[in-house]
mmCIF file of C-alpha atoms in Angstrom:
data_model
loop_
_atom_site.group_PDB
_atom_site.id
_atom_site.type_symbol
_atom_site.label_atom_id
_atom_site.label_comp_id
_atom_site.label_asym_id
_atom_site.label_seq_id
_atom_site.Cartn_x
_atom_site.Cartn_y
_atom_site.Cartn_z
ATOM 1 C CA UNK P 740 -23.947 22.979 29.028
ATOM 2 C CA UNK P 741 -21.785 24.636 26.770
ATOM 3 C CA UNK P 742 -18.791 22.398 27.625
ATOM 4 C CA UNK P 743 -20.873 19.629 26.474
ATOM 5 C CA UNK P 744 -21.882 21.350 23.604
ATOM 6 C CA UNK P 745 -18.215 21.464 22.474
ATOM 7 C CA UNK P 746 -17.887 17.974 23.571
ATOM 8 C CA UNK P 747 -20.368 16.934 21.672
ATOM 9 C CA UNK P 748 -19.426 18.879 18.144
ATOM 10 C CA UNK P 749 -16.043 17.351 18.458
ATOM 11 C CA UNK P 750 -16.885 14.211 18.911
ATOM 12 C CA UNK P 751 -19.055 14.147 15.519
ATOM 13 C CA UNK P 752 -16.054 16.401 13.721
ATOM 14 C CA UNK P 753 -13.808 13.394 15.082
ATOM 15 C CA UNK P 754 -16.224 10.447 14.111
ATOM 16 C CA UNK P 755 -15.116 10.135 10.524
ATOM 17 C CA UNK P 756 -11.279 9.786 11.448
ATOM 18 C CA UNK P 757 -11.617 7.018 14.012
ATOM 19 C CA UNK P 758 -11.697 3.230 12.990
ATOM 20 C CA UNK P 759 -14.658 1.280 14.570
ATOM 21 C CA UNK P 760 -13.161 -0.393 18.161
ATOM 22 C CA UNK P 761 -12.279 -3.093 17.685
ATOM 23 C CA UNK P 762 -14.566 -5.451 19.572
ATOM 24 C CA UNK P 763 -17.603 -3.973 19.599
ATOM 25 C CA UNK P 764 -20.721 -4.319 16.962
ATOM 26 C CA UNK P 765 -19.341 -1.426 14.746
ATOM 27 C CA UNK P 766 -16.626 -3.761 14.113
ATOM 28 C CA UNK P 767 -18.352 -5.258 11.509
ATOM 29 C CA UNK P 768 -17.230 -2.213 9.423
ATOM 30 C CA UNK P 769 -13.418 -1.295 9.222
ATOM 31 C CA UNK P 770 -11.789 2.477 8.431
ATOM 32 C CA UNK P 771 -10.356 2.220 4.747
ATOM 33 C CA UNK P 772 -7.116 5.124 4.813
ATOM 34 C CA UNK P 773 -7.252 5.686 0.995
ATOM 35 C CA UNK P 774 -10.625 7.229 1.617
ATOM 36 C CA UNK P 775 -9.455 9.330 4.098
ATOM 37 C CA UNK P 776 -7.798 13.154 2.461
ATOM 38 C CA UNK P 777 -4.829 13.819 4.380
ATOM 39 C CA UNK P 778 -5.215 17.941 2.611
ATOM 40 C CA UNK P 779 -8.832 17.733 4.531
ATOM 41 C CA UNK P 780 -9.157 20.280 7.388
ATOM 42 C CA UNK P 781 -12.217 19.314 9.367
ATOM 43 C CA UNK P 782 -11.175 21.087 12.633
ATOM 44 C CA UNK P 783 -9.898 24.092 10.394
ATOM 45 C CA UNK P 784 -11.972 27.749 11.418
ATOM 46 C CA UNK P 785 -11.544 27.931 7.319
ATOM 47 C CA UNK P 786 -8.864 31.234 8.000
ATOM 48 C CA UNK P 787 -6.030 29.824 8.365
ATOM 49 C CA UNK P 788 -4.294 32.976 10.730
ATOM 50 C CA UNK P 789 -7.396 32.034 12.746
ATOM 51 C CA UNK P 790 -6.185 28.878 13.378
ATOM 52 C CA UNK P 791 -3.098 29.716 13.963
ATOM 53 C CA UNK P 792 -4.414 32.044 16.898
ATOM 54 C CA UNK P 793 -6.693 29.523 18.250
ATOM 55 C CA UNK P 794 -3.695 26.566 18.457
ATOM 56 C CA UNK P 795 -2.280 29.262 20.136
ATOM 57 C CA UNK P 796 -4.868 29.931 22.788
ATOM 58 C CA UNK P 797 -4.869 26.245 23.213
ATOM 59 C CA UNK P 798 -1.673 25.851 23.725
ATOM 60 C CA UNK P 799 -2.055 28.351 26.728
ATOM 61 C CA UNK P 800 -4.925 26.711 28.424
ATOM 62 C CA UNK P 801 -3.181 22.725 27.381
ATOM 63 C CA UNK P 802 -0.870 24.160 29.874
ATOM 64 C CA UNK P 803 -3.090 25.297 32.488
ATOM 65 C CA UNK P 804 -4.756 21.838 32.513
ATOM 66 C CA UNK P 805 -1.279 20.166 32.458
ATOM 67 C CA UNK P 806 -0.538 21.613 35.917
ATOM 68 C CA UNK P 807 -3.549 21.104 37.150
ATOM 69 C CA UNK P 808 -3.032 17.271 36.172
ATOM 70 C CA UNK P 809 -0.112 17.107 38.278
ATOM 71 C CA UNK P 810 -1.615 18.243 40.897
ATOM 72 C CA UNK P 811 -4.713 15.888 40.735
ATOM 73 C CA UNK P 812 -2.219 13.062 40.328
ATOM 74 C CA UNK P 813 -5.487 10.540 39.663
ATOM 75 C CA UNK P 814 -4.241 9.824 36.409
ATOM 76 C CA UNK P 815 -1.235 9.366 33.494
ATOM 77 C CA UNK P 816 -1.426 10.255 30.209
ATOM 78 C CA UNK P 817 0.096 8.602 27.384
ATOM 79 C CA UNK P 818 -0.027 10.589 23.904
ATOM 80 C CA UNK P 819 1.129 8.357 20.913
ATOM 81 C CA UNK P 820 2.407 10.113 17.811
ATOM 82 C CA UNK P 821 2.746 7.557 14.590
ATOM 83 C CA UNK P 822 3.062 8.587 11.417
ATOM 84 C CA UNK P 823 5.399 7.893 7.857
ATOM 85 C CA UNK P 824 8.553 9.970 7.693
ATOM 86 C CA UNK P 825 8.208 13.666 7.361
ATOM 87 C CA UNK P 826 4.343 13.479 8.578
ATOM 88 C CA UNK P 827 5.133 16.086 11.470
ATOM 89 C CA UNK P 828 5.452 14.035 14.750
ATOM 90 C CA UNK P 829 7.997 16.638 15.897
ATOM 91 C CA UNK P 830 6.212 19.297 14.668
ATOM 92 C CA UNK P 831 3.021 18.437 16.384
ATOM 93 C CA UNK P 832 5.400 18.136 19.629
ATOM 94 C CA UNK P 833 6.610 21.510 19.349
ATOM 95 C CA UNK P 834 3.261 23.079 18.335
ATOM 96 C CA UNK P 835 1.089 21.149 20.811
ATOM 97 C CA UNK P 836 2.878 21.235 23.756
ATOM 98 C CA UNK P 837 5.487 23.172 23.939
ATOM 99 C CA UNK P 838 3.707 25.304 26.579
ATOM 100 C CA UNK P 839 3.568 22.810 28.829
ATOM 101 C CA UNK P 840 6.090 22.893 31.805
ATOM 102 C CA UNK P 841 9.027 20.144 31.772
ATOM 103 C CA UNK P 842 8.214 19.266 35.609
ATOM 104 C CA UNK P 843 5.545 16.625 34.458
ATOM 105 C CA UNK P 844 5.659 16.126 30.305
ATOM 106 C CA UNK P 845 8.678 13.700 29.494
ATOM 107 C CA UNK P 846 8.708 12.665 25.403
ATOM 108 C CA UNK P 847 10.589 10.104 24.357
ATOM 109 C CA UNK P 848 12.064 9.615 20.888
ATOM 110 C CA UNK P 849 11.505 5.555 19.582
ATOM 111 C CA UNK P 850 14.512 4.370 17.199
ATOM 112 C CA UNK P 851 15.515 0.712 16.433
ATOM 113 C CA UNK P 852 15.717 -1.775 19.260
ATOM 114 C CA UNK P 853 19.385 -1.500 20.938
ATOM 115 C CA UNK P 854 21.350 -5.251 21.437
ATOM 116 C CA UNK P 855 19.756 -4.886 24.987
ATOM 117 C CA UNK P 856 16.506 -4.381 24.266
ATOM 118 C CA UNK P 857 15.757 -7.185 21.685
ATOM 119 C CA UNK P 858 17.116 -9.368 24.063
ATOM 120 C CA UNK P 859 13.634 -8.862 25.530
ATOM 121 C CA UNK P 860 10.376 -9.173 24.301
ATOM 122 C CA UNK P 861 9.349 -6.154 22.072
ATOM 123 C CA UNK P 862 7.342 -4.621 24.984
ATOM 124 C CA UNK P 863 10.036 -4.521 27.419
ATOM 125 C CA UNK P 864 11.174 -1.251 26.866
ATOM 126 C CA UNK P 865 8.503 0.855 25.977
ATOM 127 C CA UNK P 866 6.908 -0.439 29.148
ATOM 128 C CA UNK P 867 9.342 1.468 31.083
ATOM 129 C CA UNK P 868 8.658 4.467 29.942
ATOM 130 C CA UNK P 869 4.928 4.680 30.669
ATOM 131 C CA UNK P 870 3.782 7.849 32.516
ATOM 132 C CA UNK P 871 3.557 7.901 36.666
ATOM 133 C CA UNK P 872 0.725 9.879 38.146
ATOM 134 C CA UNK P 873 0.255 13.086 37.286
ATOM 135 C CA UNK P 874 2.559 12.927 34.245
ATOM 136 C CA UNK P 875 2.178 13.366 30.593
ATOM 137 C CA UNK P 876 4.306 10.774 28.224
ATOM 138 C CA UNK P 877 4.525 11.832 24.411
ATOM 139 C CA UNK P 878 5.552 9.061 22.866
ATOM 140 C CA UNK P 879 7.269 10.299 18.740
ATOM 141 C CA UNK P 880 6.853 6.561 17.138
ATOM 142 C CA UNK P 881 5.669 3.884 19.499
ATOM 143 C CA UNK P 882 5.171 -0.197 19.961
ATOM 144 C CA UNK P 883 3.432 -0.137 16.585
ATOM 145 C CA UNK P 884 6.710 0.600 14.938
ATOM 146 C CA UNK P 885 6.935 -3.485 15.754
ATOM 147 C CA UNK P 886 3.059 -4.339 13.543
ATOM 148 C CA UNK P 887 4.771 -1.762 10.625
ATOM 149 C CA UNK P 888 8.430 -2.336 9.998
ATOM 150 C CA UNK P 889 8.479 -6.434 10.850
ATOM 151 C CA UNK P 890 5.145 -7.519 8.537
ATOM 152 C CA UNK P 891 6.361 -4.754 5.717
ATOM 153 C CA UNK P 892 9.508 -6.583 5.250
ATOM 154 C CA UNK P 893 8.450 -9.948 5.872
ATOM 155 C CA UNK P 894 10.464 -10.410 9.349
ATOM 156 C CA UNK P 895 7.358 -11.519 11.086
ATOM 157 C CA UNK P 896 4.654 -13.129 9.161
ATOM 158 C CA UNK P 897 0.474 -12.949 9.132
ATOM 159 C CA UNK P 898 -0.020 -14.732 12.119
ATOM 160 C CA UNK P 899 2.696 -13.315 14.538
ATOM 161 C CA UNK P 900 1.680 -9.606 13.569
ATOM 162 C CA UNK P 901 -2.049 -10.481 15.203
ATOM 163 C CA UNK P 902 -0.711 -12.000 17.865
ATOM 164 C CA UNK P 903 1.122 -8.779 18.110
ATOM 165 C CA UNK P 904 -2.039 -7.282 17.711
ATOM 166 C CA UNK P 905 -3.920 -8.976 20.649
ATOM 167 C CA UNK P 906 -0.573 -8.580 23.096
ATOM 168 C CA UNK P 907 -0.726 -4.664 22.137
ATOM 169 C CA UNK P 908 -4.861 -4.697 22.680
ATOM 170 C CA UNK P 909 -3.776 -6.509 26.148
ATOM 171 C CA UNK P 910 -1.241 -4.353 27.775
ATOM 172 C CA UNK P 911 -3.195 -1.142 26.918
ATOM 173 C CA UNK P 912 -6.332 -2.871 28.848
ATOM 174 C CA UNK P 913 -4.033 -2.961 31.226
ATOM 175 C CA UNK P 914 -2.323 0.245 31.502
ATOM 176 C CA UNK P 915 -5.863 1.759 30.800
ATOM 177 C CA UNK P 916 -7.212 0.069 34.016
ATOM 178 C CA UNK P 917 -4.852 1.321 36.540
ATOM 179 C CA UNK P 918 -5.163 4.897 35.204
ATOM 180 C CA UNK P 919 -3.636 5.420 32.347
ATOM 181 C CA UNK P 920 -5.469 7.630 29.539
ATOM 182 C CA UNK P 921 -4.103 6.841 26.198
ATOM 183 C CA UNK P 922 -4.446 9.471 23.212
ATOM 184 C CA UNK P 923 -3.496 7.901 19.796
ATOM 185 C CA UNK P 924 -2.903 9.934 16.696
ATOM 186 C CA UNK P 925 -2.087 8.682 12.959
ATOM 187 C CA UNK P 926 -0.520 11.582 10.989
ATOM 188 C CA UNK P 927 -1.903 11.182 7.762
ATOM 189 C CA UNK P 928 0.109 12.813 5.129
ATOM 190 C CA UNK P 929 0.164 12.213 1.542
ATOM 191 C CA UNK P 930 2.849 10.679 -1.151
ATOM 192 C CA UNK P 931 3.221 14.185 -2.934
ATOM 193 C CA UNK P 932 3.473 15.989 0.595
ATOM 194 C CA UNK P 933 6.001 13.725 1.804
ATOM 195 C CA UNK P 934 8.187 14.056 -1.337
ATOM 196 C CA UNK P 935 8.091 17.570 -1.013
ATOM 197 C CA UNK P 936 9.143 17.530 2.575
ATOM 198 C CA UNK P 937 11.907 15.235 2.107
ATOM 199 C CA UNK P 938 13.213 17.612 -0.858
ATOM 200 C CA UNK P 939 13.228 20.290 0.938
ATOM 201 C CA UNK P 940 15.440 18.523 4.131
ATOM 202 C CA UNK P 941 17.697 18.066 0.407
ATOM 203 C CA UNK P 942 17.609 21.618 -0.362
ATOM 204 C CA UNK P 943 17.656 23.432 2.817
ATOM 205 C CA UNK P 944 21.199 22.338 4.301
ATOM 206 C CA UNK P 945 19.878 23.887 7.723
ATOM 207 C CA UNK P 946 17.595 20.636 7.500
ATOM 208 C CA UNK P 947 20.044 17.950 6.001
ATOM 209 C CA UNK P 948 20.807 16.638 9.315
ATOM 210 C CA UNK P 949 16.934 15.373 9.329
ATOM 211 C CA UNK P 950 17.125 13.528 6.031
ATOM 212 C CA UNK P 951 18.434 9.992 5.880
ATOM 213 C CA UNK P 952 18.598 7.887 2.686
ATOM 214 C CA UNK P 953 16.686 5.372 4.405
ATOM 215 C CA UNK P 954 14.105 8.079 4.023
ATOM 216 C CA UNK P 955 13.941 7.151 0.303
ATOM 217 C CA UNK P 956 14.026 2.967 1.051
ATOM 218 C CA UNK P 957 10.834 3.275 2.969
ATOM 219 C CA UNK P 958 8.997 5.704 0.510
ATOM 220 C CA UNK P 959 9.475 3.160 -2.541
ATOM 221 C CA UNK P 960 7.231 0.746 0.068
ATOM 222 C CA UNK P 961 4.795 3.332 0.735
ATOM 223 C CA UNK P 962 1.701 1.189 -0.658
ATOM 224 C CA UNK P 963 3.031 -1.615 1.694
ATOM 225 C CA UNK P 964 3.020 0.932 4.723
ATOM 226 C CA UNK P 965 -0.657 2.185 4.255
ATOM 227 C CA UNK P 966 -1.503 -0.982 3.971
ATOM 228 C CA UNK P 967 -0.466 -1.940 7.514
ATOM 229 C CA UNK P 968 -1.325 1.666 8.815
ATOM 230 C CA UNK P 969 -4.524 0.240 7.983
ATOM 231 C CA UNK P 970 -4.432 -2.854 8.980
ATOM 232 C CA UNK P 971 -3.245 -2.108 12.523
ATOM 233 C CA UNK P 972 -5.768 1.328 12.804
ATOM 234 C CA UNK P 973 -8.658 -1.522 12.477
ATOM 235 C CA UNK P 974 -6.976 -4.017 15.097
ATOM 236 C CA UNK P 975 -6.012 -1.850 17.709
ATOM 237 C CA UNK P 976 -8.168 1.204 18.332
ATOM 238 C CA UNK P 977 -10.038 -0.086 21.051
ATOM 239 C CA UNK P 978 -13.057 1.140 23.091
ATOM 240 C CA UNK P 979 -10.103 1.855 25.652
ATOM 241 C CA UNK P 980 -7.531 3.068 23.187
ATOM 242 C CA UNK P 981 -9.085 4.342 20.261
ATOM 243 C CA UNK P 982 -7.349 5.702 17.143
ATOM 244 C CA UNK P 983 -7.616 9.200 15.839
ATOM 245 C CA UNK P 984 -6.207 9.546 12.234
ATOM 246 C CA UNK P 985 -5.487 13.692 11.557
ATOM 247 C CA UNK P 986 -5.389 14.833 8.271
ATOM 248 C CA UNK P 987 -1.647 16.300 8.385
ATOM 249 C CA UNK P 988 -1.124 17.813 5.128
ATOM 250 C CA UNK P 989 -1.507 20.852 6.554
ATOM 251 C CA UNK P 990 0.754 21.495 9.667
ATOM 252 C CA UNK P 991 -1.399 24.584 11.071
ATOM 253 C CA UNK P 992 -4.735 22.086 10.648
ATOM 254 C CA UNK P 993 -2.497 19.326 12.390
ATOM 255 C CA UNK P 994 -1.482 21.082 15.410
ATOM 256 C CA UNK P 995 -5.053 22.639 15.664
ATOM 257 C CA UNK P 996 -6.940 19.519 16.109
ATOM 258 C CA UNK P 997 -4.471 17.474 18.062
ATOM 259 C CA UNK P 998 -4.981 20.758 20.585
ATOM 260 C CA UNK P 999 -8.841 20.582 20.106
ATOM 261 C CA UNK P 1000 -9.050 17.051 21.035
ATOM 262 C CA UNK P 1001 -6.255 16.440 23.490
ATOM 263 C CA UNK P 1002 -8.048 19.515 25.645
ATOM 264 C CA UNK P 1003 -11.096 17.548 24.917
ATOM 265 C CA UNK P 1004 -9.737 14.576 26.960
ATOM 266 C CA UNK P 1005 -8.298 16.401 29.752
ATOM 267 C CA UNK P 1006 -11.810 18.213 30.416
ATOM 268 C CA UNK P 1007 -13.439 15.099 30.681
ATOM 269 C CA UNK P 1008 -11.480 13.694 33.167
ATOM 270 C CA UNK P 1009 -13.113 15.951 36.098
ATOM 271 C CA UNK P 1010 -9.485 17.572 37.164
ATOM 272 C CA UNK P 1011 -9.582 18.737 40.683
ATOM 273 C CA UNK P 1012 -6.754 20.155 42.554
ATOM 274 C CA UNK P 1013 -6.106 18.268 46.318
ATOM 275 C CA UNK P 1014 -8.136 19.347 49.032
ATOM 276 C CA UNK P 1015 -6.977 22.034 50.966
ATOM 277 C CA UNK P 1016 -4.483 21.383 54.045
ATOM 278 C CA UNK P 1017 -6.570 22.063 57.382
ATOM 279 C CA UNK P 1018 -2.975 23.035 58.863
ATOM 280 C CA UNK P 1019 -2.233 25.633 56.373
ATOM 281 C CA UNK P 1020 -6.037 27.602 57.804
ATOM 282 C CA UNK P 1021 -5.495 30.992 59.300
ATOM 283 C CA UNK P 1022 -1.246 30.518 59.039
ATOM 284 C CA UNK P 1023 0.964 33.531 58.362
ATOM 285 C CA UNK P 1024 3.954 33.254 56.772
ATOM 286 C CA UNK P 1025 6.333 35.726 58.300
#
């Protein structure tokens, strides 16, 4: 009862930062970002130490409940990270799941298409990296980097980004039906926390290595960015692949409720470990 308690309080906390799903009545009402404060801490204890401690603690048990997902092997997980520049995907990585043992969490690290893979349609590769039972893929920018980058500088226009829409929809339905679970996250910073973060990978030559002056090309299209964060939070979160947007102004709230609702999800799923082995009854090992 208690678990459902929790359950339940986290799924009203997480209400407000979710887009309607796309095909159901809700629809009829779409998530706007600009009302949504990326300095909000919903998930926050209020004491920041606290939360610190908690992420912690969550991190701990994440791990428990990653090795007992291997072991189930019933299901894959696929956690998607998207965010602007400097909105913490790698920070969530290291903060969330660091814990976690390398045997069954692979992450993989999205940059531009290679000759090779635009030689095939834009699903081709990320395809191949999906999760096999019992594993956990972290995905650190996605398939939507191809409904942000394309429509923001005109390379694709209107009607080819919702096609792209309804083929993304598609192949989630898909990977969602054979066992997949799919976690999405939006890290929602804003335009005076990212130009702070990108001066300090300026100032802080430990950190140059992480700035690029691309960095600066994308933030002078920031409106044009939101705009189709927006536009693809309200086409593709799904009843099978919802979106979560997290308030990531502040990294300690980040990491806290990407824990609270990613051990949210796993505790749903029923874990079990395999029966035991009627062979291995009354054996001594010598």
């Amino acid at each position: 009862m208690l678990l459902q308690d929790q359950t339940r309080a986290l799924d009203r906390l997480a209400a407000a930062w979710r887009p309607p799903a796309t095909g159901t009545e809700k629809k009829r009402n779409t998530l706007n970002l600009a009302k949504l404060d990326p300095s909000a801490k919903p998930f926050s204890t209020g004491d920041k130490m606290k939360d610190i401690a908690a992420t912690e603690t969550l991190a701990a048990e994440l791990d428990e409940l990653q090795n007992l997902f291997y072991a189930d092997r019933r299901y894959k997980l696929l956690v998607i990270l998207q965010g602007t520049d400097t909105s913490g995907k790698d920070g969530t990585l290291r903060g969330v799941f660091s814990r976690m043992s390398p045997l069954g969490v692979h992450t993989v690290g999205w940059k531009a298409p290679t000759e090779n893979e635009r030689a095939h349609d834009y699903l081709w590769r990320i395809h191949q990296q999906m999760p096999a039972a019992g594993e956990i893929m972290l995905f650190n920018r996605s398939h939507y980097e191809d409904v942000l980058v394309p429509p923001v500088n005109g390379w694709i226009t209107p009607e080819q980004t919702a096609q792209r829409y309804a083929h993304i929809n598609d192949f989630e339905r898909m990977l969602t039906e054979t066992g997949t679970v799919i976690l999405k996250f939006m890290l929602h910073i804003s335009f005076e926390e990212q130009r702070e973060r990108l001066q300090e990978r300026v100032d802080d030559v430990t950190k140059n290595w992480k700035f690029s002056m691309g960095d600066l090309d994308a933030r002078k299209q920031w409106k044009q960015y939101q705009q189709a964060y927006e536009d693809l939070l309200n086409a593709t979160s799904t009843p099978w692949a919802p979106w979560t947007v997290v308030p990531a102004d502040s990294k300690t709230h980040r990491n806290l409720m990407v824990a609270l609702l990613l051990r949210q999800a796993l505790q749903k799923l029923g874990l079990r470990y395999p029966p035991p082995d009627p062979a291995l009854k009354g054996l001594k090992v010598s």
